[in-house]
XYZ file of C-alpha atoms in Angstrom:
755
model
C 160.813 151.684 89.193
C 158.728 149.590 91.575
C 157.284 146.207 90.741
C 153.702 146.386 89.433
C 153.620 150.189 89.496
C 150.649 150.315 87.124
C 148.605 148.202 89.515
C 149.563 150.451 92.433
C 148.632 153.597 90.512
C 145.294 152.014 89.637
C 144.613 151.400 93.329
C 145.363 155.057 94.060
C 143.263 156.287 91.154
C 140.235 154.545 92.674
C 140.820 155.153 96.377
C 139.340 158.655 96.565
C 135.939 157.837 95.091
C 135.687 154.514 96.910
C 136.584 155.915 100.322
C 134.299 158.934 99.829
C 131.479 156.545 98.927
C 132.187 154.456 102.030
C 132.093 157.543 104.258
C 128.706 158.467 102.831
C 127.460 154.895 103.170
C 128.526 154.520 106.802
C 127.757 158.117 107.743
C 130.966 158.536 109.732
C 134.707 159.151 109.522
C 136.755 156.064 108.733
C 139.729 154.275 110.226
C 142.580 153.347 107.896
C 141.542 149.693 108.055
C 138.022 150.584 106.926
C 139.351 152.702 104.071
C 141.433 149.838 102.750
C 138.664 147.287 103.210
C 135.972 149.379 101.520
C 138.306 150.356 98.665
C 139.043 146.682 97.946
C 135.536 145.279 97.722
C 135.099 142.680 95.009
C 132.154 144.582 93.566
C 133.970 147.939 93.970
C 131.098 149.447 95.988
C 128.460 148.285 98.434
C 124.904 149.366 99.098
C 125.209 148.523 102.802
C 127.532 149.269 105.680
C 129.051 146.019 106.881
C 128.649 144.808 110.460
C 131.982 144.100 112.108
C 132.458 140.547 113.237
C 129.310 139.366 111.490
C 129.080 140.033 107.749
C 131.075 137.925 105.303
C 132.483 140.152 102.575
C 134.168 139.433 99.239
C 137.392 141.331 98.624
C 139.797 141.826 95.713
C 143.388 141.718 97.055
C 146.076 143.474 95.023
C 148.723 140.773 95.319
C 149.740 137.416 96.833
C 152.954 136.090 98.382
C 153.809 132.405 98.884
C 156.674 130.898 100.881
C 158.250 127.659 99.722
C 156.886 125.389 102.458
C 153.268 126.450 101.883
C 153.692 127.300 98.187
C 154.055 123.630 97.327
C 150.535 122.737 98.404
C 149.076 126.038 97.180
C 150.547 125.576 93.703
C 149.631 121.891 93.590
C 146.057 123.047 94.184
C 146.300 125.883 91.644
C 147.452 123.412 88.995
C 143.992 121.819 89.297
C 142.104 125.098 88.931
C 142.119 125.102 85.129
C 143.893 128.464 84.710
C 146.845 129.372 82.490
C 148.106 132.341 84.525
C 147.620 133.881 87.955
C 145.019 136.641 87.950
C 146.887 139.008 90.305
C 150.615 139.673 90.873
C 152.007 136.748 92.855
C 155.465 135.775 94.069
C 157.116 132.629 95.449
C 159.885 132.940 98.061
C 162.303 130.148 99.031
C 163.129 130.807 102.671
C 161.784 127.969 104.831
C 163.681 124.945 103.512
C 167.161 126.088 104.539
C 168.459 124.607 107.774
C 170.778 126.609 110.009
C 173.804 124.615 111.093
C 177.295 125.615 110.026
C 176.872 129.045 108.453
C 175.394 130.777 105.422
C 177.429 129.404 102.529
C 177.552 125.799 103.691
C 173.919 125.721 104.821
C 172.631 127.203 101.569
C 174.538 124.676 99.481
C 173.186 121.837 101.633
C 169.644 123.109 101.061
C 170.217 123.332 97.311
C 171.454 119.757 97.317
C 168.725 118.266 99.515
C 165.716 120.268 98.288
C 166.632 120.771 94.649
C 163.578 118.782 93.537
C 161.241 121.121 95.412
C 163.004 124.328 94.360
C 162.967 123.206 90.732
C 159.257 122.405 90.971
C 158.433 125.791 92.498
C 160.535 127.647 89.934
C 158.956 125.817 86.998
C 155.384 126.274 88.262
C 156.086 129.954 88.909
C 157.537 130.301 85.422
C 154.577 128.560 83.817
C 151.836 130.475 85.584
C 153.391 133.943 85.756
C 154.661 134.167 89.335
C 157.814 136.031 90.303
C 160.360 133.673 91.873
C 162.843 134.536 94.630
C 165.658 131.983 94.806
C 166.912 130.264 97.965
C 169.108 132.739 99.829
C 167.295 135.798 98.454
C 165.748 136.448 101.838
C 162.869 135.910 104.212
C 159.544 136.378 102.441
C 158.209 139.202 104.623
C 161.400 141.274 104.538
C 161.573 140.843 100.756
C 157.909 141.857 100.434
C 158.486 144.954 102.570
C 161.483 145.930 100.433
C 159.859 145.314 97.065
C 156.078 144.902 97.026
C 154.293 146.394 100.047
C 152.668 149.781 99.473
C 150.499 152.112 101.586
C 146.761 151.545 101.255
C 147.090 148.205 99.488
C 145.613 144.808 100.332
C 147.532 141.573 100.033
C 147.221 138.002 101.231
C 149.971 135.464 101.753
C 150.306 131.812 102.694
C 152.131 132.606 105.905
C 150.637 134.006 109.085
C 153.292 136.733 109.233
C 152.196 138.242 105.937
C 150.883 140.891 108.346
C 154.432 142.295 108.410
C 153.513 144.469 105.399
C 151.281 146.521 107.693
C 154.490 148.372 108.498
C 154.090 150.009 105.087
C 150.421 150.808 105.636
C 148.847 147.745 104.025
C 146.073 145.453 105.124
C 148.112 142.268 104.662
C 146.587 139.014 105.853
C 147.865 135.479 106.324
C 145.728 132.773 104.730
C 145.770 129.117 103.832
C 146.799 127.998 100.359
C 143.206 127.374 99.261
C 142.365 131.031 99.921
C 145.340 132.070 97.803
C 144.219 129.716 95.033
C 140.840 131.471 94.907
C 142.478 134.820 94.243
C 145.118 133.425 91.881
C 142.239 131.899 89.910
C 140.527 135.275 89.564
C 137.877 134.748 92.206
C 136.996 136.941 95.205
C 138.524 136.365 98.598
C 136.089 136.048 101.472
C 136.636 137.411 104.969
C 134.343 138.148 107.867
C 134.412 141.947 108.189
C 136.891 142.457 111.038
C 136.386 144.195 114.323
C 138.750 147.074 115.028
C 141.230 147.510 117.865
C 142.924 150.895 118.116
C 146.301 151.244 119.813
C 147.199 154.839 120.605
C 150.916 155.348 121.048
C 152.053 158.434 122.905
C 155.520 159.493 123.937
C 158.627 158.257 122.157
C 160.879 155.212 122.325
C 164.285 155.913 123.791
C 167.167 154.264 125.537
C 166.857 150.495 125.696
C 163.276 150.180 124.475
C 162.506 149.239 120.883
C 159.463 148.702 118.628
C 159.548 145.016 119.626
C 158.707 146.025 123.188
C 155.486 147.636 121.950
C 154.063 144.397 120.575
C 155.442 142.393 123.508
C 153.471 144.768 125.741
C 150.324 144.490 123.597
C 150.581 140.681 123.620
C 150.790 140.756 127.403
C 147.634 142.885 127.513
C 145.359 141.051 125.065
C 146.748 137.449 125.124
C 147.254 135.073 122.205
C 143.572 135.091 121.288
C 142.517 138.628 122.240
C 142.933 139.964 118.721
C 141.046 137.175 116.955
C 138.753 138.527 114.252
C 140.112 142.064 114.560
C 142.436 144.429 112.750
C 144.778 146.325 115.064
C 145.409 149.900 113.941
C 148.246 151.860 115.536
C 148.151 155.648 115.618
C 149.286 158.669 117.597
C 152.535 160.632 117.901
C 154.411 157.567 119.096
C 153.450 155.695 115.935
C 154.613 158.526 113.689
C 157.956 158.715 115.485
C 158.875 155.110 114.677
C 160.715 153.798 111.629
C 158.936 151.888 108.880
C 160.764 148.645 109.696
C 159.966 149.152 113.376
C 156.318 149.376 112.424
C 156.770 146.174 110.445
C 158.087 144.409 113.551
C 154.989 145.399 115.520
C 152.625 144.316 112.756
C 154.525 141.078 112.208
C 154.091 139.835 115.739
C 150.436 140.857 115.736
C 149.885 137.327 114.444
C 150.717 136.178 117.972
C 147.626 137.853 119.417
C 145.420 136.212 116.787
C 144.771 139.493 114.959
C 143.560 139.365 111.368
C 146.269 141.923 110.670
C 147.797 145.133 112.024
C 148.567 148.374 110.255
C 149.818 151.963 110.518
C 148.793 155.064 108.582
C 151.050 156.416 105.838
C 153.634 158.874 107.163
C 157.090 160.315 106.546
C 158.932 157.201 107.753
C 157.154 155.107 105.110
C 158.045 157.639 102.434
C 161.688 157.533 103.521
C 161.697 153.740 103.335
C 160.052 153.680 99.914
C 162.627 156.080 98.522
C 165.529 154.224 100.175
C 164.357 150.987 98.525
C 164.187 152.680 95.085
C 160.423 153.095 95.010
C 160.183 156.835 94.733
C 157.437 156.352 92.138
C 155.268 154.676 94.777
C 156.004 157.455 97.282
C 155.102 160.116 94.712
C 151.824 158.371 93.902
C 151.024 157.873 97.595
C 151.685 161.526 98.388
C 148.952 162.562 95.941
C 146.317 160.711 97.997
C 148.027 160.625 101.409
C 144.918 161.723 103.338
C 143.227 158.552 102.096
C 146.097 156.356 103.302
C 145.609 157.001 107.016
C 142.670 157.173 109.382
C 140.520 160.286 109.441
C 141.561 162.914 111.996
C 138.239 162.649 113.828
C 138.875 158.934 114.389
C 142.242 159.449 116.007
C 140.971 162.380 118.104
C 138.092 160.320 119.550
C 139.128 156.685 119.062
C 136.618 155.269 121.569
C 133.803 156.248 119.196
C 135.235 154.377 116.211
C 137.125 151.317 117.504
C 135.694 148.288 119.312
C 138.563 148.446 121.791
C 141.203 151.083 122.485
C 144.566 150.497 124.148
C 146.900 153.368 125.037
C 150.629 152.927 125.582
C 153.047 155.668 126.573
C 156.278 154.741 124.846
C 158.264 156.994 127.153
C 157.286 154.758 130.082
C 157.842 151.432 128.329
C 160.540 149.085 129.655
C 162.450 146.349 127.827
C 160.447 143.123 127.973
C 161.103 139.418 127.594
C 158.111 137.268 126.645
C 157.945 133.579 127.369
C 158.680 130.797 127.765
C 156.383 128.525 125.716
C 153.904 131.294 124.856
C 154.476 134.711 123.245
C 152.082 136.629 125.505
C 153.757 136.105 128.902
C 155.557 139.419 129.461
C 158.240 140.009 132.071
C 160.295 143.166 132.586
C 164.043 142.841 132.293
C 165.921 142.654 135.581
C 164.471 141.891 139.033
C 161.035 140.931 137.695
C 162.683 138.270 135.552
C 164.785 137.059 138.479
C 161.648 136.482 140.552
C 159.655 134.925 137.699
C 162.493 132.555 136.823
C 163.025 131.475 140.419
C 159.296 131.022 141.018
C 158.851 128.935 137.870
C 162.197 127.132 137.749
C 163.276 128.701 134.454
C 167.018 128.386 133.805
C 168.547 131.860 134.164
C 171.694 130.911 132.293
C 171.287 131.553 128.567
C 172.923 129.227 126.057
C 172.033 130.930 122.760
C 171.092 134.374 121.523
C 169.541 134.560 118.058
C 168.815 137.674 116.000
C 166.830 137.615 112.778
C 163.581 136.116 111.476
C 160.895 137.957 109.565
C 160.189 139.971 112.723
C 163.558 141.608 113.354
C 166.105 141.334 110.569
C 166.171 144.799 109.022
C 169.220 146.999 108.570
C 168.086 149.055 111.570
C 167.746 145.957 113.753
C 171.195 144.679 112.841
C 172.863 148.072 113.246
C 171.413 148.647 116.726
C 172.313 145.147 117.878
C 175.801 145.601 116.396
C 176.292 148.749 118.480
C 175.895 146.555 121.574
C 178.168 143.883 120.125
C 180.830 146.521 119.425
C 180.737 147.512 123.087
C 181.431 143.915 124.068
C 184.602 144.186 121.989
C 185.569 147.690 123.103
C 184.965 146.994 126.797
C 186.696 143.618 126.684
C 183.579 141.689 127.656
C 183.167 138.995 125.042
C 179.959 136.930 125.118
C 178.731 134.273 127.551
C 176.328 132.486 125.167
C 176.517 131.352 121.573
C 175.348 133.866 118.994
C 173.505 133.467 115.678
C 172.398 136.016 113.081
C 169.903 135.604 110.198
C 169.851 138.681 107.914
C 166.406 139.395 106.451
C 167.358 139.595 102.793
C 170.326 139.583 100.483
C 169.917 143.350 100.156
C 170.138 143.764 103.925
C 172.988 141.245 104.212
C 175.079 142.763 101.442
C 174.593 146.304 102.745
C 175.263 145.322 106.375
C 178.403 143.467 105.301
C 179.578 146.456 103.246
C 179.109 148.730 106.257
C 181.022 146.454 108.654
C 177.993 145.465 110.726
C 178.296 141.732 110.128
C 182.015 141.978 110.798
C 181.307 143.156 114.339
C 179.221 140.066 115.034
C 181.836 137.819 113.444
C 184.519 139.229 115.765
C 182.379 137.876 118.616
C 182.375 134.454 116.919
C 178.714 134.764 115.944
C 177.476 132.453 113.219
C 176.033 134.328 110.256
C 173.333 132.054 108.919
C 171.602 132.190 105.521
C 169.114 134.934 104.657
C 166.283 132.593 105.648
C 163.934 131.646 108.473
C 166.246 129.101 110.083
C 165.813 128.578 113.835
C 162.646 130.685 113.944
C 160.652 127.875 112.302
C 162.578 124.920 113.659
C 165.109 124.766 110.825
C 168.021 124.586 113.218
C 170.361 121.627 113.557
C 171.176 122.350 117.174
C 170.837 118.785 118.512
C 171.298 115.348 117.043
C 168.666 114.030 119.471
C 166.432 116.979 120.462
C 163.827 114.842 122.220
C 166.355 113.963 124.919
C 168.208 117.274 125.048
C 168.717 119.025 128.400
C 166.714 121.798 130.020
C 168.022 125.204 128.980
C 167.104 128.786 128.072
C 167.610 130.708 124.845
C 166.655 134.244 123.847
C 165.716 135.377 120.365
C 164.160 138.217 118.379
C 161.667 135.868 116.682
C 157.892 135.885 117.115
C 156.965 132.426 118.418
C 158.342 130.385 121.273
C 156.098 127.352 121.581
C 157.651 124.217 123.049
C 160.052 122.528 120.594
C 159.521 125.381 118.081
C 163.154 126.409 117.515
C 165.243 123.304 118.134
C 162.861 120.388 118.710
C 163.802 120.196 122.386
C 160.750 120.260 124.682
C 163.038 121.443 127.488
C 164.232 124.581 125.724
C 162.784 127.691 127.377
C 162.670 130.300 124.607
C 162.224 133.993 125.381
C 161.305 136.677 122.849
C 162.919 140.116 122.996
C 164.196 142.968 120.854
C 167.464 142.480 118.939
C 169.114 144.938 121.322
C 168.106 142.913 124.375
C 169.085 139.659 122.675
C 172.574 141.083 122.176
C 172.721 142.287 125.780
C 171.609 138.986 127.298
C 173.963 137.052 125.016
C 176.851 139.153 126.330
C 175.749 138.826 129.960
C 174.741 135.175 129.699
C 171.787 135.668 132.069
C 168.091 136.180 131.403
C 167.684 138.635 134.256
C 170.426 141.067 133.256
C 169.117 144.638 133.102
C 171.415 146.936 131.111
C 169.779 150.018 132.637
C 170.943 149.167 136.166
C 173.343 146.212 136.104
C 177.089 146.085 135.643
C 179.293 143.425 134.082
C 182.813 142.264 134.933
C 185.107 142.296 131.908
C 188.094 140.078 131.184
C 190.347 142.467 133.137
C 188.170 142.181 136.243
C 186.778 145.696 135.781
C 183.161 146.695 136.343
C 181.604 148.170 133.210
C 178.147 149.200 132.080
C 176.755 149.026 128.592
C 175.719 152.234 126.871
C 172.349 152.639 125.187
C 172.149 151.195 121.666
C 172.551 153.364 118.599
C 171.897 152.642 114.973
C 170.567 153.809 111.640
C 166.966 153.792 110.494
C 168.316 153.393 106.945
C 171.860 152.805 105.662
C 173.716 156.149 105.409
C 175.273 155.099 102.081
C 172.055 153.588 100.751
C 171.127 149.988 100.094
C 173.289 147.951 97.727
C 173.124 144.419 96.353
C 174.820 142.518 93.528
C 172.242 139.750 93.020
C 168.949 140.084 94.848
C 167.888 136.576 93.810
C 164.832 137.472 91.734
C 163.766 135.579 88.604
C 160.986 137.017 86.437
C 158.583 134.531 84.813
C 158.184 133.856 81.111
C 155.615 136.104 79.452
C 154.152 132.994 77.851
C 154.559 129.976 80.090
C 152.554 127.560 77.951
C 155.692 125.711 76.840
C 157.044 125.277 80.372
C 156.747 121.651 81.424
C 156.150 120.636 85.043
C 157.272 117.169 86.049
C 156.495 115.363 89.293
C 158.075 111.963 89.783
C 155.328 109.560 90.937
C 157.900 107.870 93.194
C 158.987 111.126 94.835
C 158.894 111.321 98.624
C 158.798 115.136 98.485
C 156.065 115.901 95.940
C 152.711 114.289 95.248
C 150.003 115.402 92.847
C 146.717 115.935 94.652
C 143.614 113.814 94.405
C 140.288 115.604 95.060
C 138.686 115.011 98.441
C 135.377 113.138 98.419
C 132.406 114.961 99.995
C 131.713 113.801 103.547
C 127.942 113.888 103.037
C 125.058 114.633 105.385
C 124.861 111.205 107.039
C 127.667 111.319 109.587
C 127.013 108.541 112.084
C 129.287 106.165 113.938
C 132.043 108.782 113.997
C 134.798 107.809 116.446
C 136.852 110.085 118.692
C 140.412 110.298 117.361
C 141.861 112.555 120.050
C 140.638 114.974 122.684
C 143.382 117.587 122.715
C 144.201 119.037 126.107
C 145.091 122.729 126.463
C 147.066 124.682 123.877
C 146.955 123.006 120.483
C 148.650 125.153 117.854
C 149.272 124.346 114.215
C 152.744 123.289 115.382
C 151.085 120.633 117.535
C 148.839 119.564 114.656
C 151.479 119.622 111.907
C 155.018 120.173 113.141
C 157.587 122.061 111.099
C 161.314 121.415 111.523
C 162.331 118.162 109.799
C 158.754 117.675 108.558
C 159.078 120.649 106.222
C 160.642 118.334 103.668
C 157.245 116.677 103.107
C 155.155 119.832 102.660
C 154.532 118.941 99.007
C 153.563 115.315 99.717
C 150.250 115.085 101.546
C 150.426 111.397 102.407
C 153.952 111.519 103.800
C 153.468 114.663 105.857
C 150.246 113.232 107.275
C 152.483 110.987 109.369
C 152.990 113.977 111.675
C 149.261 114.654 112.101
C 148.532 115.739 115.683
C 151.599 114.002 117.069
C 152.336 117.050 119.226
C 148.857 117.337 120.724
C 148.450 116.230 124.333
C 145.728 113.587 124.663
C 143.360 114.503 127.509
C 143.172 110.794 128.326
C 146.565 109.846 129.728
C 148.151 113.288 129.128
C 150.625 111.894 126.597
C 151.453 113.001 123.080
C 150.923 110.745 120.071
C 149.234 108.045 122.136
C 145.525 107.416 121.519
C 143.100 104.526 121.733
C 141.855 102.661 118.675
C 138.266 101.841 119.582
C 138.132 99.097 116.950
C 140.926 97.066 118.544
C 141.243 98.503 122.046
C 144.949 99.048 121.425
C 146.903 102.284 121.817
C 149.130 103.811 119.172
C 150.214 106.977 117.410
C 147.587 109.403 116.136
C 148.399 109.018 112.403
C 148.531 105.220 112.588
C 145.248 105.070 114.480
C 143.615 107.461 112.024
C 144.814 105.351 109.092
C 143.349 102.230 110.734
C 139.969 103.919 111.109
C 140.125 105.153 107.517
C 140.972 101.673 106.210
C 137.924 100.356 108.063
C 135.697 103.037 106.519
C 135.168 104.781 109.867
C 135.204 108.586 110.046
C 136.717 110.313 113.058
C 136.479 113.540 115.013
C 138.952 115.727 116.896
C 137.932 117.585 120.063
C 139.933 120.571 121.308
C 140.176 123.461 123.732
C 140.333 127.259 123.248
C 142.067 128.999 120.322
C 142.560 125.675 118.563
C 144.872 126.067 115.562
C 146.714 129.091 116.930
C 149.959 129.993 115.194
C 151.112 129.414 111.633
C 148.757 129.605 108.669
C 149.776 126.134 107.471
C 146.812 124.494 105.788
C 148.518 121.130 106.213
C 147.057 121.220 109.730
C 143.640 120.961 108.055
C 144.568 118.856 105.021
C 146.272 116.102 107.022
C 143.283 115.288 109.247
C 141.045 115.499 106.162
C 143.331 113.087 104.300
C 143.294 110.684 107.269
C 139.509 110.578 107.535
C 138.704 113.247 110.125
C 135.252 114.639 109.356
C 134.863 117.248 112.075
C 136.822 119.288 114.583
C 134.845 120.348 117.679
C 136.487 122.881 120.002
C 135.791 125.653 122.488
C 137.120 128.288 120.056
C 139.213 128.527 116.880
C 142.053 130.646 115.638
C 140.794 132.458 112.522
C 143.043 131.036 109.805
C 142.728 127.438 110.936
C 138.942 127.588 111.076
C 138.909 128.871 107.488
C 141.355 126.172 106.399
C 139.083 123.455 107.785
C 136.145 124.905 105.880
C 138.163 125.135 102.659
C 139.031 121.446 102.854
C 135.369 120.426 103.145
C 135.387 119.609 106.871
C 133.152 120.621 109.758
C 134.707 123.186 112.099
C 132.372 123.434 115.104
C 132.398 125.044 118.541
C 130.654 123.960 121.733
C 127.546 126.056 122.410
C 128.212 125.218 126.050
C 131.958 125.053 126.706
C 131.507 122.730 129.680
C 130.282 120.044 127.257
C 133.974 119.524 126.481
C 134.077 117.669 129.810
C 131.376 115.228 128.652
C 133.628 113.745 125.961
C 134.998 110.331 126.941
C 137.748 108.219 125.401
C 135.468 105.597 123.806
C 132.853 107.987 122.433
C 130.981 107.622 119.166
C 129.257 110.608 117.552
C 126.076 110.789 115.490
C 125.207 114.039 113.723
C 121.442 114.271 114.059
C 120.515 117.205 111.805
C 123.351 117.638 109.319
C 120.774 117.327 106.529
C 119.532 120.727 107.721
C 123.003 122.356 107.634
C 122.326 126.082 107.192
C 123.894 129.454 108.103
C 123.264 130.402 111.707
C 121.602 127.085 112.586
C 123.346 125.053 115.322
C 124.136 121.389 114.699
C 123.128 118.691 117.173
C 125.418 115.780 117.996
C 124.481 112.652 119.893
C 127.394 111.411 121.973
C 127.213 107.668 122.655
C 129.428 106.511 125.506
C 130.931 103.041 125.900
C 128.384 102.068 128.567
C 125.516 102.869 126.217
C 124.564 106.124 127.925
C 124.124 109.184 125.749
C 124.523 112.932 125.852
C 123.212 115.387 123.297
C 125.323 118.469 122.707
C 124.626 121.573 120.675
C 127.387 122.977 118.490
C 127.719 126.327 116.759
C 129.380 127.175 113.468
C 130.155 130.222 111.340
C 129.475 128.751 107.874
C 127.700 130.928 105.329
C 125.915 129.438 102.330
C 128.964 129.589 100.096
C 131.055 127.776 102.683
C 128.360 125.128 103.075
C 128.764 124.559 99.336
C 132.463 123.885 99.940
C 131.397 121.211 102.401
C 128.829 119.767 100.022
C 131.350 119.586 97.155
C 134.120 118.103 99.297
C 136.359 121.197 99.263
C 136.529 124.755 97.980
C 138.920 123.576 95.251
C 136.375 121.049 94.026
C 133.878 123.893 93.676
C 136.393 126.030 91.744
C 137.082 123.166 89.331
C 133.360 122.598 88.885
C 132.721 126.254 88.127
C 135.688 126.541 85.745
C 134.595 123.396 83.937
């Protein structure tokens, strides 16, 4: 029987009346996204049709998922909320704090030794407050969620941007910051601006060398890393129905890379097959009773232009294998001659040093089996491999089953390293170099989702390209980025010319899934006697102190940094070795904005302290301002805060005295995280005003005492020579969010209300 089956059946028992009411309210057929949104309203029903991209709406998610790196801060906040148990089903997954180096067994034991304090903390907090706990090695959060918790028509949130992976099973699943999760765990509504809708019609059918990954690589190339911001992407059409459930999950997963709120597919036969294969026939039976309510209305899909804000059509039969990158996930290049030209024009190394398969995006049984069919050909055709090879299975269930069926053995015969069922290189947990900052220029290819500079191995000179698992295997065998398996031949060890055959594989394991220990620990029914201990001298964990309200008299605010170009959450709060401090706000704040490029001097981690005239690192300079009682401001470019959901990228500047972040545009999750932590997240009313900001600027907020929804804020910019500019800034705060600011943080408001 499935986890939380009673909750799922309750969702289905309400969906018919709620969706019918929403149809009557809006006076039109509904997309799947609208059905899920309207059936998960906090107040159950609404007396108004919501305006996309404008109205803030309170929702009641069905469940929450936390991964270990973000769970630390989320649970440290929840411990202050005054609750004895989480209000909705919630799970904690230990997948981020395991470094890939020598192989699964050794790496897992190293993680248990080095992060035992954190794992013990997370297990005890989960036990005390009623959260399910998945042990280190159990698997990557999003694969485990897909196998155990995701269900068609449901709504979930998670403290990881790739929570959207569950859209592969027909959910609206959204990545959030920890403070958002705390709201829902505490029994409060979750607020979201009602999303716009992008429809992607898939015609034709994938075949040959193309894979579901190529669909989202194509979409990313069309809409860019910010084109989906504030929107839900809904896939439909015969091409969507023809794909596997895990293939759909891959597409939804990487939707985070176009800034989308989430992505989803309507319930179909592939989802039913997956539910039954993962021993959730009870969910499939319940879904079948209301299946018309778990997909978009027929009229919507017949005339999508009338119901979506944007429609994209892709013929899968015409799709080619793609490689996206380097340094951004939306730069698409076709395999073969197009890649040869692009690499030569841009001086990208064509030789590939590593091929990596896994991550939450592509680590299913189907992914591994199809990639293994290519690897087997390398053995059968006496080719070997030209690059090093690494594999991260998605879960212990996938690993055990793939090992039983000989799939992992094929990779091992090619000397591939089988890493732990964990994120590993995808999030920078990869011990590839002893000194990554001075490592050489090189290219790698992987089936992950992100490829920002330094993301995988810490080396700014690593050119990372994103592709399907099949293409990763091919390029690893060939050793060249521009190898096209459709047209190109290889020379084997006997000097013979050979071509690779198209990949084959299994949507689901022919002998079924099997596992001995899936790594799950259920919580105590009564956790009141569970004791949580945090050593005050710990360098890994630190109990939180409430933030003090910033107030309405912000004057004399100094510029901390003017970030130039792309500034993702990786630039603001790096992962990799810094993951060890995710539960200690003061320690991890030492990485605050050290990856951002300062517009003045074009260096990283090198900014001017206006109080002394000296230059230093961003965290040190921020601490000096804070010690002097001076508040600071960060200025940034477009899509500021793109990437991971990590709220540390908001909490660290807040902790170091940053009062406001002023940019051309925000990524959705980061903007919300800033608001939750009681900061000002503002955008230039006139983008060219970004150019007015000078290195020695001081900012005075002229009308913050009139802070109100929809009302711009005016800032006086005082330059070093005494001249002044006045700039107008916009914001998206509603009245409730202004209360977060007034109280110092959303958590402060929760504590006040619970008191």
